[in-house]
Structures are given as C-alpha cells and as structure tokens.
Short mmCIF file of C-alpha atoms in Angstrom, two decimals:
data_model
loop_
_atom_site.label_atom_id
_atom_site.label_comp_id
_atom_site.label_asym_id
_atom_site.label_seq_id
_atom_site.Cartn_x
_atom_site.Cartn_y
_atom_site.Cartn_z
CA MET A 651 11.78 -1.33 -12.44
CA ILE A 652 14.43 -0.02 -9.62
CA ILE A 653 13.91 3.49 -8.81
CA GLN A 654 15.89 5.70 -6.20
CA ILE A 655 13.48 6.60 -3.74
CA PHE A 656 16.07 8.24 -1.28
CA GLN A 657 14.41 12.39 -1.93
CA ILE A 658 16.30 13.37 1.59
CA ASP A 659 19.25 11.52 2.01
CA TYR A 660 19.39 11.01 5.74
CA ARG A 661 23.26 10.71 6.09
CA ARG A 662 23.58 13.92 4.32
CA LEU A 663 21.22 15.92 6.73
CA LEU A 664 24.41 16.84 8.75
CA SER A 665 26.10 18.47 5.82
CA ILE A 666 23.91 21.43 6.66
CA ALA A 667 25.68 21.38 10.00
CA VAL A 668 29.24 21.85 8.61
CA LEU A 669 27.66 25.40 7.68
CA ILE A 670 27.16 26.09 11.15
CA GLY A 671 29.61 25.03 12.94
CA THR A 672 28.62 21.33 14.22
CA ALA A 673 30.42 19.25 11.54
CA SER A 674 32.15 17.21 14.55
CA ILE A 675 28.75 15.49 15.24
CA ILE A 676 28.02 11.87 13.93
CA PRO A 677 24.96 10.05 13.87
CA ARG A 678 24.60 7.49 16.80
CA ARG A 679 23.64 4.63 14.06
CA THR A 680 24.24 3.96 10.56
CA THR A 681 22.02 1.97 8.29
CA ALA A 682 24.07 -1.02 8.79
CA THR A 683 22.06 -1.26 12.17
CA ILE A 684 18.44 -2.05 10.95
CA TYR A 685 16.32 -4.14 12.65
CA GLU A 686 17.58 -7.62 12.72
CA ASN A 687 14.50 -9.71 11.45
CA THR A 688 14.20 -7.45 8.38
CA ARG A 689 17.90 -7.89 7.26
CA GLU A 690 17.18 -10.99 5.30
CA LYS A 691 13.73 -9.50 3.66
CA ARG A 692 15.61 -6.20 2.87
CA LYS A 693 18.06 -7.94 0.88
CA ASP A 694 15.42 -8.83 -1.88
CA ILE A 695 13.58 -5.35 -2.25
CA VAL A 696 16.47 -2.90 -1.33
CA SER A 697 19.64 -2.43 -3.10
CA ARG A 698 22.62 -0.13 -2.28
CA ASP A 699 24.19 2.20 -5.15
CA ASP A 700 26.75 4.44 -3.45
CA GLU A 701 25.03 6.41 -0.81
CA PHE A 702 21.60 5.68 -1.58
CA GLU A 703 19.16 3.11 -1.34
CA ASN A 704 16.53 1.71 -3.87
CA LEU A 705 13.52 0.04 -3.63
CA ASP A 706 13.04 -2.46 -5.98
CA PHE A 707 9.19 -1.82 -7.57
CA ASN A 708 9.34 -4.95 -9.28
CA ASN A 709 8.69 -6.63 -5.98
CA LEU A 710 6.41 -4.07 -4.53
CA THR A 711 3.96 -5.63 -2.37
CA ARG A 712 2.40 -4.12 0.92
CA GLU A 713 4.73 -6.56 2.90
CA ASN A 714 7.81 -5.08 1.39
CA ILE A 715 6.52 -1.66 1.47
CA GLU A 716 6.25 -2.17 5.47
CA ILE A 717 9.71 -3.28 5.62
CA TYR A 718 10.72 -0.36 3.58
CA PHE A 719 8.85 2.46 5.79
CA LYS A 720 10.79 0.37 8.67
CA ILE A 721 14.29 1.12 7.04
CA LYS A 722 13.26 4.88 6.38
CA ARG A 723 11.94 5.44 10.05
CA ARG A 724 14.92 3.98 11.57
CA GLN A 725 17.25 6.54 9.58
CA GLN A 726 14.73 9.19 10.50
CA LEU A 727 15.47 8.39 14.10
CA ASP A 728 19.09 8.36 13.87
CA ALA A 729 19.14 11.80 12.02
CA ILE A 730 16.42 13.27 14.68
CA GLY A 731 18.78 11.47 17.45
CA THR A 732 21.70 13.38 16.47
CA LEU A 733 19.91 16.78 16.17
CA MET A 734 18.64 16.13 20.02
CA ASN A 735 22.20 16.02 20.66
CA PHE A 736 23.12 19.39 19.71
CA GLU A 737 24.46 21.44 22.61
CA LYS A 738 23.93 24.91 21.13
CA TYR A 739 20.46 26.20 20.64
CA GLU A 740 21.17 28.39 17.93
CA HIS A 741 22.40 25.31 15.91
CA LYS A 742 19.94 23.14 16.80
CA TYR A 743 17.01 26.08 15.47
CA SER A 744 19.28 26.61 12.43
CA MET A 745 19.17 23.08 11.24
CA ILE A 746 15.49 22.37 11.98
CA TYR A 747 14.62 25.33 9.82
CA LYS A 748 16.66 24.08 7.10
CA ILE A 749 15.15 20.67 7.18
CA PHE A 750 11.58 21.59 7.20
CA ASP A 751 12.35 24.13 4.62
CA LYS A 752 13.60 21.35 2.51
CA LEU A 753 10.53 19.01 3.44
CA CYS A 754 8.13 21.32 2.55
CA LYS A 755 9.83 22.13 -0.64
CA THR A 756 9.96 18.59 -1.74
CA ILE A 757 6.28 17.84 -0.61
CA GLU A 758 5.01 20.73 -2.73
CA ASN A 759 7.21 19.56 -5.80
CA SER A 760 5.79 16.13 -5.43
CA ARG A 761 2.39 17.50 -4.81
CA GLN A 762 2.41 19.58 -8.17
CA ILE A 763 3.41 16.51 -10.23
CA LEU A 764 0.67 14.47 -8.67
CA THR A 765 -2.01 16.86 -9.31
CA LYS A 766 -1.15 16.35 -13.03
CA LYS A 767 -1.62 12.65 -12.99
CA ASP A 768 -4.98 10.82 -12.87
CA PRO A 769 -6.56 10.46 -9.68
CA LYS A 770 -7.71 6.93 -10.12
CA GLN A 771 -4.23 6.03 -10.73
CA VAL A 772 -2.87 8.25 -7.66
CA ASP A 773 -5.59 5.94 -5.67
CA ASP A 774 -4.14 2.92 -6.63
CA VAL A 775 -0.41 3.10 -6.24
CA LEU A 776 0.24 -0.66 -5.64
CA ASN A 777 -0.94 -1.70 -9.15
CA SER A 778 0.71 1.30 -10.95
CA ASN A 779 3.51 0.73 -13.24
CA ASP A 780 4.26 4.85 -13.44
CA PRO A 781 7.52 5.35 -12.11
CA VAL A 782 7.18 9.14 -11.37
CA LEU A 783 3.84 8.41 -9.67
CA ILE A 784 5.09 5.93 -7.45
CA LYS A 785 8.26 7.93 -6.59
CA ASN A 786 6.55 11.05 -5.62
CA THR A 787 3.94 9.43 -3.61
CA PHE A 788 6.85 7.85 -1.69
CA HIS A 789 8.34 11.25 -1.34
CA ILE A 790 5.58 12.53 0.36
CA ILE A 791 5.03 10.15 2.64
CA GLU A 792 8.64 9.78 3.70
CA ASN A 793 8.84 13.16 4.09
CA CYS A 794 5.45 13.65 6.23
CA ALA A 795 7.05 10.95 8.33
CA LEU A 796 9.94 12.92 9.15
CA PHE A 797 8.14 16.13 9.80
CA SER A 798 5.87 14.31 12.18
CA ASN A 799 8.91 12.90 14.18
CA ILE A 800 10.99 16.32 14.32
CA ALA A 801 7.41 17.95 15.48
CA LEU A 802 7.26 15.22 18.19
CA LYS A 803 10.67 15.12 19.15
CA LEU A 804 11.86 18.83 18.95
CA PRO A 805 8.28 20.32 19.97
CA ASP A 806 9.45 23.74 21.43
CA ILE A 807 11.69 24.63 18.50
CA SER A 808 9.40 23.17 15.80
CA LYS A 809 6.89 25.09 17.37
CA ARG A 810 8.63 28.48 17.30
CA ILE A 811 9.60 27.53 13.57
CA LEU A 812 6.00 26.95 12.78
CA ASN A 813 4.62 29.95 14.23
CA GLU A 814 6.79 32.06 11.91
CA GLN A 815 6.23 29.79 8.95
CA ILE A 816 2.27 29.24 8.98
CA LYS A 817 2.33 27.77 5.51
CA TRP A 818 4.25 24.58 6.52
CA ILE A 819 2.02 23.59 8.72
CA ASP A 820 -0.53 23.66 5.48
CA TYR A 821 1.94 21.48 3.76
CA PHE A 822 1.77 19.10 6.68
CA ARG A 823 -1.98 18.94 7.09
CA TRP A 824 -1.73 18.13 3.16
CA CYS A 825 0.75 15.28 3.20
CA SER A 826 -0.52 13.68 6.41
CA GLU A 827 -4.33 13.21 4.74
CA PHE A 828 -2.29 12.45 1.57
CA SER A 829 -0.17 9.60 3.44
CA THR A 830 -3.42 8.39 5.35
CA LYS A 831 -5.68 8.01 2.29
CA SER A 832 -2.78 6.22 0.43
CA GLN A 833 -3.31 3.17 2.66
CA LEU A 834 0.37 2.77 2.13
CA ILE A 835 1.30 3.22 5.90
CA ASP A 836 1.20 1.19 8.73
CA GLU A 837 -0.30 1.52 12.12
CA ILE A 838 2.74 3.05 13.52
CA SER A 839 3.10 5.83 11.27
CA MET A 840 -0.55 6.29 10.98
CA LYS A 841 -0.63 6.91 15.07
CA MET A 842 2.31 8.92 14.53
CA PHE A 843 0.50 11.06 12.01
CA ASN A 844 -2.36 11.38 14.30
CA LEU A 845 -0.07 12.55 17.13
CA ALA A 846 2.23 15.16 14.84
CA SER A 847 -1.64 16.41 14.11
CA GLN A 848 -2.46 16.78 17.86
CA GLN A 849 0.50 18.54 18.66
CA LEU A 850 0.46 21.04 15.98
CA LYS A 851 -2.91 21.47 16.66
CA ILE A 852 -4.62 20.76 13.22
CA ILE A 853 -6.85 18.12 14.97
CA GLN A 854 -8.62 18.50 18.50
CA ARG A 855 -6.09 17.24 21.10
CA GLU A 856 -7.48 13.92 23.15
CA ASP A 857 -8.06 14.52 26.43
CA ASN A 858 -5.17 12.73 27.63
CA PHE A 859 -2.76 13.91 25.20
CA MET A 860 1.07 14.45 26.51
CA ASN A 861 3.87 14.88 24.88
CA PRO A 862 7.24 13.97 27.23
CA TYR A 863 9.47 15.80 24.69
CA GLU A 864 7.83 19.40 25.74
CA ARG A 865 9.98 21.25 28.18
CA LYS A 866 6.77 21.94 29.97
CA ASN A 867 6.53 18.23 30.91
CA GLN A 868 9.89 17.94 31.92
CA LEU A 869 11.19 17.86 35.10
CA PRO A 870 14.09 19.86 36.45
CA THR A 871 16.83 17.28 37.43
CA ASN A 872 16.96 17.68 41.20
CA ARG A 873 12.93 17.63 41.11
CA LEU A 874 13.04 14.60 39.11
CA GLU A 875 15.54 12.71 41.58
CA ASN A 876 13.45 13.77 44.17
CA ALA A 877 10.23 12.30 42.67
CA GLN A 878 12.12 9.10 42.01
CA ILE A 879 12.74 8.76 45.70
CA LYS A 880 9.24 9.60 47.09
CA SER A 881 7.66 7.68 44.54
CA LYS A 882 5.73 4.25 45.08
CA PRO A 883 4.79 1.69 42.23
CA LYS A 884 1.10 1.93 42.17
CA LYS A 885 -1.33 -0.29 40.63
CA THR A 886 -3.59 0.74 38.07
CA THR A 887 -6.37 -0.72 36.15
CA ASN A 888 -7.54 2.47 34.07
CA VAL A 889 -7.27 2.19 30.28
CA ARG A 890 -7.28 5.31 28.36
CA LYS A 891 -8.18 5.35 25.17
CA GLY A 892 -6.97 7.19 21.85
CA PRO A 893 -3.08 7.64 20.88
CA ARG A 894 -0.42 8.75 23.57
CA MET A 895 3.29 9.44 22.94
CA SER A 896 5.93 7.79 24.76
CA ARG A 897 9.58 8.41 24.94
CA THR A 898 9.86 4.73 23.23
CA GLU A 899 7.77 5.13 20.31
CA PHE A 900 8.45 5.84 16.72
#
C-alpha cells in the first residue's frame, strides 16, 4: 500500500511567490541532496511519482518513519532558507502569511477526519491498516514541523502575523500535542516542537531560552565585527539544562 503523503509540496511553496513578484528566487537545494547516509535506505521506503514523493506503508517501521521525516525536514529547511533570503519584507510577510494559512487549514481538515476515527486506532498508527488514518496523522506531523520551523527561523514576522491570527496559535498548540503523543516523532522534532512552543509562549520559557534569529538578539554588522575583534576564547564548565536553539539546529 503506497499512499501519497506530500500534502504540502515544498518544491511548490514558491508558486505563491510568483503571485507576489518573486518568481526568480530558486531553492538552494533540491530533494536530490538529502543526507548521504539515508540515500540507500530511502530507496526502499520512498518512491518517486512525478513531483510527489510517496511513502510505502507496507514497510512502515519506526526506523523508516524516522528516515522519512529526515527527508521532509531537509525539504522544509530548503524552503525556509529560500524564504529567509527574500530581500523585500512585504514579499516575505505575504509568503509566510499564506503558508501559515495553508498549514492551519490542512491541520484543521486532518483533525476533523481523525475525530471520526476510533481513538484507539489513532493512538496506534504503526499497527494500523487504515490509509486515511495514516495519511492524516502524517499530514498533521509534517505541517506541525513546518509551522515550528517558520516560527523559529522567522520569529519576528511570525509574531506579527500570529498576533493578528490568534486562532492559528491554537492550531499549532493542538497539533504539537497530538504529534508528541503520537510517539512517531524523533528527539529532534520533539525538541523543535518544544522550542517553538516556548517561542510562541504556549508554554513557559526556560531561563536560558534565546532565539538567535530574533532581531533583538542580533548585533549590527559593525558591532559584530568589533565584538569579534575584542572577544577572547573562554573556557567554561557550566552546563545549562533544557532545550536551547542554535543556528545550526533543525
């Protein structure tokens, strides 16, 4: 049984950009550059069908799910990297708004479908033979991951948009809780959802929480250069607990 899972085609996210005059922007990477160490395994669980990727649920194991989400995470990072390179603020804002809108509609649609399913089946997706249940569960997790990435990597614009669309935060709160309880996500995704929940103040922030992508945490270029000149390497033995975000994560 092979099911088309790619609800939001990340290679087509930029089709929205055509409508706002930024069609010349091209993603930095494509699916072909996915992690080298998953390439061989990927052949066994993912098949190509035109512009979509399909997950073979006849081979649905926890390991394969982890590989699948690594693929999706890479694609999401590529799309978000392109968004971050938009030069004009209004283009970036418009694009992110449209993506959030699409994400929330997809999450709500899948939620409505799952509410009609047996709760026991929803809690045991790995052993399910119900394609509708499996597909919509993965839709929710994928879209929750993209929502998290945007909220973390583009925090200032996201804050402005979500302050105007409070209900969208409620969608993220629900899908984050659902994804965590599903026990299908890996530790990286768990950490990302936790950090996004802190960023959006859904949960209390850790004492050492700091998002390096927020404008307030970024030094102006001249100050950054001076700081690099004056800075000296320091050794520290302090270990801070709790998840924290860096620019190299996710």
